[in-house]
Amino acid sequence: MGQSGPLAKIAGFGNMAAAIVGFHNLTGWPDRPPAGLFGAYTDYVAPRFTAMALLAALDYRRRTGVGQYIDQSQAECAIHFLGPAILDYTVNGRIGERVGNSDPVFAPHGVYKRRDKIRMTTIGLQSCAATMTTGGAYAPQ
């Protein structure tokens, strides 16, 4: 959990980094404890940032002959994906909450029973929701 600091001696696993960054507070149902993500989320997203950092370092070395030291945190890579929640707090003062299957952008959005009553279907229509909120063709009259 970092090269220095109080957590430096603790092994960094993706599920721990996701919790430290704040994903767990935004996932799950409002009336239940935080659920966390489907897996070790930062383990999945951090390698993409690592690949870009390596390519940039290799390009810099090719152009200048000087190598680079890459110090990258899984948590710092993952926090990028909390941008909308961080921006909403910064601009509007709203603290993100767990909303279950609801969604602030996609509407209608939820889990609905199908005719066979065995499977569930999720429906989300971003274009209609965006149009409704901006006064477009689907906006309530």
Coordinates of N, CA and C in Angstrom, one line a residue:
M1 N 0.8 -1.2 0.0 CA 0.0 0.0 0.0 C 0.9 1.2 0.0
G2 N 1.8 1.3 -0.9 CA 2.6 2.5 -1.1 C 4.1 2.1 -0.7
Q3 N 5.0 3.0 -1.2 CA 6.4 2.7 -0.9 C 6.9 3.3 0.4
S4 N 6.1 4.2 0.9 CA 6.4 4.8 2.2 C 5.1 5.1 2.9
G5 N 5.2 5.5 4.2 CA 3.9 5.8 4.9 C 3.5 4.7 5.8
P6 N 2.4 4.9 6.5 CA 2.0 3.9 7.5 C 1.5 2.5 6.9
L7 N 1.1 2.5 5.7 CA 0.6 1.2 5.1 C 1.7 0.6 4.2
A8 N 2.9 1.1 4.2 CA 3.9 0.6 3.2 C 4.2 -0.9 3.4
K9 N 4.1 -1.4 4.5 CA 4.4 -2.8 4.8 C 3.3 -3.8 4.5
I10 N 2.1 -3.2 4.1 CA 0.9 -4.1 3.9 C 0.9 -4.3 2.4
A11 N 0.6 -5.6 2.0 CA 0.5 -5.9 0.6 C -0.7 -5.2 0.0
G12 N -0.6 -4.7 -1.2 CA -1.7 -4.0 -1.8 C -2.5 -4.9 -2.7
F13 N -3.8 -5.2 -2.3 CA -4.7 -6.0 -3.1 C -5.8 -5.1 -3.6
G14 N -6.3 -5.4 -4.8 CA -7.3 -4.6 -5.5 C -8.5 -4.3 -4.7
N15 N -9.0 -5.3 -3.9 CA -10.2 -5.0 -3.2 C -9.9 -4.0 -2.0
M16 N -8.8 -4.1 -1.4 CA -8.4 -3.1 -0.4 C -8.2 -1.7 -1.0
A17 N -7.6 -1.6 -2.1 CA -7.4 -0.3 -2.7 C -8.7 0.3 -3.1
A18 N -9.6 -0.5 -3.6 CA -10.9 0.0 -4.0 C -11.7 0.6 -2.8
A19 N -11.6 -0.1 -1.7 CA -12.2 0.3 -0.4 C -11.6 1.6 0.1
I20 N -10.2 1.7 0.0 CA -9.6 2.9 0.5 C -9.9 4.1 -0.4
V21 N -10.0 3.9 -1.7 CA -10.3 5.0 -2.6 C -11.7 5.5 -2.4
G22 N -12.7 4.6 -2.0 CA -14.0 5.1 -1.8 C -15.1 4.4 -2.6
F23 N -14.7 3.4 -3.4 CA -15.7 2.7 -4.2 C -16.8 2.0 -3.4
H24 N -16.4 1.5 -2.2 CA -17.3 0.7 -1.4 C -18.4 1.6 -0.9
N25 N -18.2 2.8 -0.6 CA -19.2 3.7 -0.1 C -20.2 4.1 -1.2
L26 N -19.9 3.8 -2.4 CA -20.8 4.2 -3.5 C -21.5 3.0 -4.1
T27 N -21.2 1.8 -3.7 CA -21.8 0.6 -4.3 C -22.6 -0.2 -3.2
G28 N -23.8 -0.7 -3.7 CA -24.7 -1.4 -2.8 C -26.0 -0.7 -2.6
W29 N -26.8 -1.2 -1.7 CA -28.1 -0.6 -1.4 C -28.0 0.4 -0.3
P30 N -28.8 1.4 -0.3 CA -28.8 2.5 0.7 C -29.0 2.0 2.1
D31 N -29.8 1.0 2.3 CA -30.2 0.5 3.6 C -29.3 -0.6 4.1
R32 N -28.2 -0.9 3.4 CA -27.4 -2.0 3.8 C -25.9 -1.5 3.9
P33 N -25.0 -2.3 4.5 CA -23.6 -1.9 4.5 C -23.0 -1.8 3.1
P34 N -21.9 -1.2 2.9 CA -21.3 -1.1 1.6 C -21.0 -2.5 1.1
A35 N -21.3 -2.7 -0.2 CA -21.1 -4.0 -0.9 C -19.8 -4.2 -1.5
G36 N -19.2 -3.1 -1.9 CA -17.9 -3.3 -2.6 C -18.2 -3.6 -4.1
L37 N -17.1 -3.6 -4.9 CA -17.3 -3.9 -6.3 C -17.3 -5.4 -6.6
F38 N -17.5 -5.8 -7.8 CA -17.6 -7.2 -8.2 C -16.3 -7.9 -8.0
G39 N -15.2 -7.3 -7.9 CA -13.9 -8.0 -7.7 C -12.8 -7.0 -7.3
A40 N -11.6 -7.4 -7.5 CA -10.5 -6.6 -7.1 C -10.3 -5.5 -8.2
Y41 N -11.2 -4.6 -8.2 CA -11.3 -3.6 -9.3 C -10.0 -2.9 -9.7
T42 N -9.2 -2.5 -8.7 CA -8.0 -1.8 -9.1 C -7.0 -2.7 -9.7
D43 N -7.1 -4.0 -9.5 CA -6.2 -5.0 -10.2 C -6.6 -5.0 -11.7
Y44 N -7.8 -4.7 -12.0 CA -8.2 -4.7 -13.4 C -7.9 -3.4 -14.1
V45 N -8.0 -2.3 -13.5 CA -7.8 -1.0 -14.2 C -6.4 -0.5 -14.1
A46 N -5.6 -0.8 -13.1 CA -4.3 -0.3 -13.0 C -3.3 -0.7 -14.1
P47 N -3.4 -1.9 -14.6 CA -2.4 -2.3 -15.6 C -2.6 -1.5 -16.9
R48 N -3.7 -1.0 -17.2 CA -3.9 -0.1 -18.4 C -3.1 1.2 -18.2
F49 N -3.1 1.7 -17.0 CA -2.4 2.9 -16.7 C -0.9 2.6 -16.7
T50 N -0.5 1.4 -16.2 CA 0.9 1.0 -16.2 C 1.4 0.9 -17.6
A51 N 0.6 0.3 -18.5 CA 1.0 0.2 -19.9 C 1.3 1.6 -20.5
M52 N 0.5 2.5 -20.3 CA 0.7 3.9 -20.8 C 1.9 4.5 -20.2
A53 N 2.1 4.3 -18.9 CA 3.3 4.9 -18.3 C 4.6 4.3 -18.8
L54 N 4.5 3.0 -19.1 CA 5.7 2.3 -19.7 C 6.0 2.8 -21.1
L55 N 4.9 3.0 -21.9 CA 5.1 3.5 -23.2 C 5.6 4.9 -23.2
A56 N 5.1 5.7 -22.3 CA 5.6 7.1 -22.2 C 7.1 7.1 -21.8
A57 N 7.5 6.3 -20.9 CA 8.8 6.2 -20.4 C 9.8 5.7 -21.5
L58 N 9.3 4.7 -22.2 CA 10.1 4.2 -23.3 C 10.3 5.3 -24.4
D59 N 9.2 6.0 -24.7 CA 9.3 7.1 -25.7 C 10.3 8.2 -25.2
Y60 N 10.2 8.5 -24.0 CA 11.1 9.5 -23.4 C 12.6 9.1 -23.5
R61 N 12.8 7.8 -23.2 CA 14.2 7.3 -23.3 C 14.7 7.3 -24.7
R62 N 13.8 6.9 -25.6 CA 14.2 6.9 -27.1 C 14.6 8.3 -27.5
R63 N 13.8 9.3 -27.1 CA 14.0 10.7 -27.5 C 15.2 11.4 -26.8
T64 N 15.4 11.1 -25.5 CA 16.4 11.8 -24.7 C 17.6 10.9 -24.2
G65 N 17.4 9.6 -24.3 CA 18.5 8.8 -23.7 C 18.4 8.6 -22.2
V66 N 17.5 9.2 -21.6 CA 17.3 9.2 -20.1 C 16.2 8.3 -19.7
G67 N 16.4 7.4 -18.8 CA 15.4 6.5 -18.3 C 14.5 7.2 -17.3
Q68 N 13.4 6.6 -16.9 CA 12.4 7.1 -16.0 C 12.1 6.1 -14.9
Y69 N 11.8 6.7 -13.7 CA 11.4 5.9 -12.6 C 9.9 6.0 -12.5
I70 N 9.2 4.9 -12.5 CA 7.7 4.9 -12.5 C 7.3 4.5 -11.1
D71 N 6.6 5.3 -10.4 CA 6.0 5.0 -9.1 C 4.5 5.2 -9.2
Q72 N 3.8 4.1 -9.3 CA 2.4 4.1 -9.6 C 1.6 3.4 -8.6
S73 N 0.5 4.0 -8.2 CA -0.4 3.4 -7.2 C -1.7 2.9 -7.8
Q74 N -2.1 1.7 -7.4 CA -3.4 1.2 -7.9 C -4.5 2.1 -7.5
A75 N -4.4 2.6 -6.3 CA -5.5 3.5 -5.8 C -5.6 4.8 -6.6
E76 N -4.4 5.3 -7.0 CA -4.4 6.6 -7.8 C -4.9 6.3 -9.2
C77 N -4.7 5.1 -9.7 CA -5.2 4.8 -11.0 C -6.7 4.7 -11.0
A78 N -7.2 4.0 -9.9 CA -8.7 3.8 -9.8 C -9.5 5.0 -9.5
I79 N -8.9 6.0 -8.7 CA -9.6 7.1 -8.3 C -10.1 8.0 -9.6
H80 N -9.4 7.8 -10.7 CA -9.8 8.4 -11.9 C -11.2 8.1 -12.2
F81 N -11.7 6.9 -11.9 CA -13.0 6.5 -12.3 C -14.1 7.0 -11.3
L82 N -13.6 7.6 -10.2 CA -14.6 8.3 -9.3 C -14.7 9.8 -9.7
G83 N -14.2 10.2 -10.8 CA -14.2 11.6 -11.2 C -15.6 12.2 -11.2
P84 N -16.7 11.6 -11.7 CA -18.0 12.2 -11.6 C -18.4 12.4 -10.2
A85 N -18.2 11.5 -9.3 CA -18.6 11.6 -7.9 C -17.8 12.7 -7.2
I86 N -16.5 12.8 -7.5 CA -15.6 13.8 -6.9 C -16.0 15.2 -7.4
L87 N -16.3 15.3 -8.7 CA -16.7 16.6 -9.3 C -18.0 17.0 -8.7
D88 N -19.0 16.1 -8.6 CA -20.3 16.4 -8.0 C -20.1 17.0 -6.6
Y89 N -19.3 16.4 -5.8 CA -19.0 16.9 -4.5 C -18.4 18.3 -4.5
T90 N -17.3 18.4 -5.4 CA -16.6 19.6 -5.4 C -17.5 20.8 -5.9
V91 N -18.3 20.6 -6.9 CA -19.1 21.6 -7.5 C -20.4 21.9 -6.7
N92 N -21.1 20.8 -6.4 CA -22.4 20.9 -5.8 C -22.5 20.5 -4.3
G93 N -21.4 20.0 -3.7 CA -21.5 19.7 -2.3 C -22.2 18.4 -2.0
R94 N -22.6 17.6 -3.1 CA -23.3 16.4 -2.9 C -22.4 15.2 -2.6
I95 N -22.6 14.5 -1.6 CA -21.8 13.3 -1.2 C -22.5 12.1 -1.9
G96 N -21.7 11.4 -2.6 CA -22.3 10.2 -3.3 C -22.8 9.2 -2.3
E97 N -23.9 8.5 -2.7 CA -24.5 7.5 -1.8 C -24.7 6.2 -2.6
R98 N -24.9 5.1 -1.8 CA -25.3 3.9 -2.5 C -26.7 4.0 -2.9
V99 N -27.0 3.6 -4.2 CA -28.3 3.7 -4.7 C -28.9 2.4 -5.3
G100 N -28.2 1.3 -5.0 CA -28.7 0.0 -5.5 C -28.7 -0.1 -7.0
N101 N -29.8 -0.4 -7.6 CA -29.9 -0.5 -9.1 C -30.2 0.8 -9.7
S102 N -30.4 1.8 -9.0 CA -30.8 3.1 -9.6 C -29.6 3.7 -10.3
D103 N -29.8 4.7 -11.1 CA -28.7 5.4 -11.8 C -29.1 6.8 -12.1
P104 N -28.1 7.8 -11.8 CA -28.5 9.2 -12.0 C -28.5 9.6 -13.5
V105 N -28.0 8.8 -14.4 CA -28.0 9.2 -15.8 C -29.0 8.3 -16.7
F106 N -28.9 7.0 -16.5 CA -29.8 6.1 -17.3 C -31.2 6.0 -16.7
A107 N -32.2 6.3 -17.5 CA -33.6 6.2 -17.0 C -34.4 5.7 -18.2
P108 N -35.3 4.7 -18.0 CA -35.4 4.0 -16.8 C -34.2 3.0 -16.6
H109 N -33.9 2.8 -15.3 CA -32.8 1.9 -15.0 C -33.2 1.1 -13.8
G110 N -33.1 -0.2 -13.9 CA -33.4 -1.1 -12.7 C -33.4 -2.5 -13.1
V111 N -33.8 -3.4 -12.2 CA -33.9 -4.8 -12.5 C -35.4 -5.1 -12.5
Y112 N -35.8 -5.7 -13.6 CA -37.2 -6.0 -13.8 C -37.4 -7.5 -14.1
K113 N -38.5 -8.0 -13.6 CA -38.8 -9.5 -13.8 C -39.2 -9.6 -15.2
R114 N -38.8 -10.8 -15.8 CA -39.2 -11.1 -17.1 C -40.4 -12.1 -17.0
R115 N -41.0 -12.4 -18.2 CA -42.2 -13.2 -18.1 C -42.0 -14.6 -17.5
D116 N -40.8 -15.1 -17.7 CA -40.5 -16.5 -17.2 C -40.2 -16.4 -15.7
K117 N -40.1 -15.2 -15.1 CA -39.9 -15.0 -13.7 C -38.6 -15.7 -13.1
I118 N -37.7 -16.0 -14.0 CA -36.5 -16.7 -13.6 C -35.3 -15.7 -13.7
R119 N -35.3 -15.0 -14.8 CA -34.2 -14.1 -15.1 C -34.6 -12.6 -14.9
M120 N -33.6 -11.8 -14.7 CA -33.8 -10.4 -14.5 C -33.2 -9.6 -15.7
T121 N -33.7 -8.5 -16.0 CA -33.2 -7.7 -17.2 C -32.9 -6.3 -16.7
T122 N -31.8 -5.7 -17.0 CA -31.5 -4.4 -16.7 C -31.7 -3.5 -18.0
I123 N -32.4 -2.4 -17.8 CA -32.7 -1.5 -18.9 C -32.2 -0.2 -18.6
G124 N -31.4 0.4 -19.5 CA -30.9 1.8 -19.3 C -30.9 2.5 -20.6
L125 N -31.5 3.7 -20.6 CA -31.6 4.5 -21.9 C -31.0 5.8 -21.6
Q126 N -29.7 6.0 -21.9 CA -29.0 7.3 -21.6 C -29.5 8.4 -22.5
S127 N -29.8 8.2 -23.8 CA -30.2 9.3 -24.6 C -31.5 9.9 -24.2
C128 N -32.5 9.1 -23.8 CA -33.8 9.6 -23.4 C -33.6 10.4 -22.1
A129 N -32.8 9.9 -21.2 CA -32.6 10.6 -19.9 C -31.9 11.9 -20.1
A130 N -30.9 11.9 -20.9 CA -30.2 13.2 -21.2 C -31.1 14.2 -21.9
T131 N -31.9 13.7 -22.8 CA -32.8 14.6 -23.5 C -33.9 15.2 -22.6
M132 N -34.4 14.3 -21.7 CA -35.4 14.8 -20.7 C -34.9 15.9 -19.8
T133 N -33.7 15.7 -19.4 CA -33.1 16.7 -18.5 C -32.7 18.0 -19.2
T134 N -32.5 18.0 -20.5 CA -32.0 19.2 -21.2 C -33.2 19.8 -22.0
G135 N -34.4 19.3 -21.9 CA -35.5 20.0 -22.6 C -35.7 19.6 -24.0
G136 N -35.2 18.4 -24.4 CA -35.3 18.0 -25.8 C -36.6 17.4 -26.1
A137 N -36.6 16.6 -27.2 CA -37.9 16.0 -27.7 C -38.6 15.1 -26.6
Y138 N -37.9 14.5 -25.7 CA -38.5 13.6 -24.8 C -38.9 14.3 -23.5
A139 N -38.6 15.6 -23.4 CA -38.8 16.3 -22.1 C -40.3 16.4 -21.8
P140 N -40.7 16.2 -20.5 CA -42.1 16.4 -20.2 C -42.6 17.8 -20.6
Q141 N -43.8 17.9 -21.1 CA -44.4 19.2 -21.5 C -45.2 19.8 -20.4

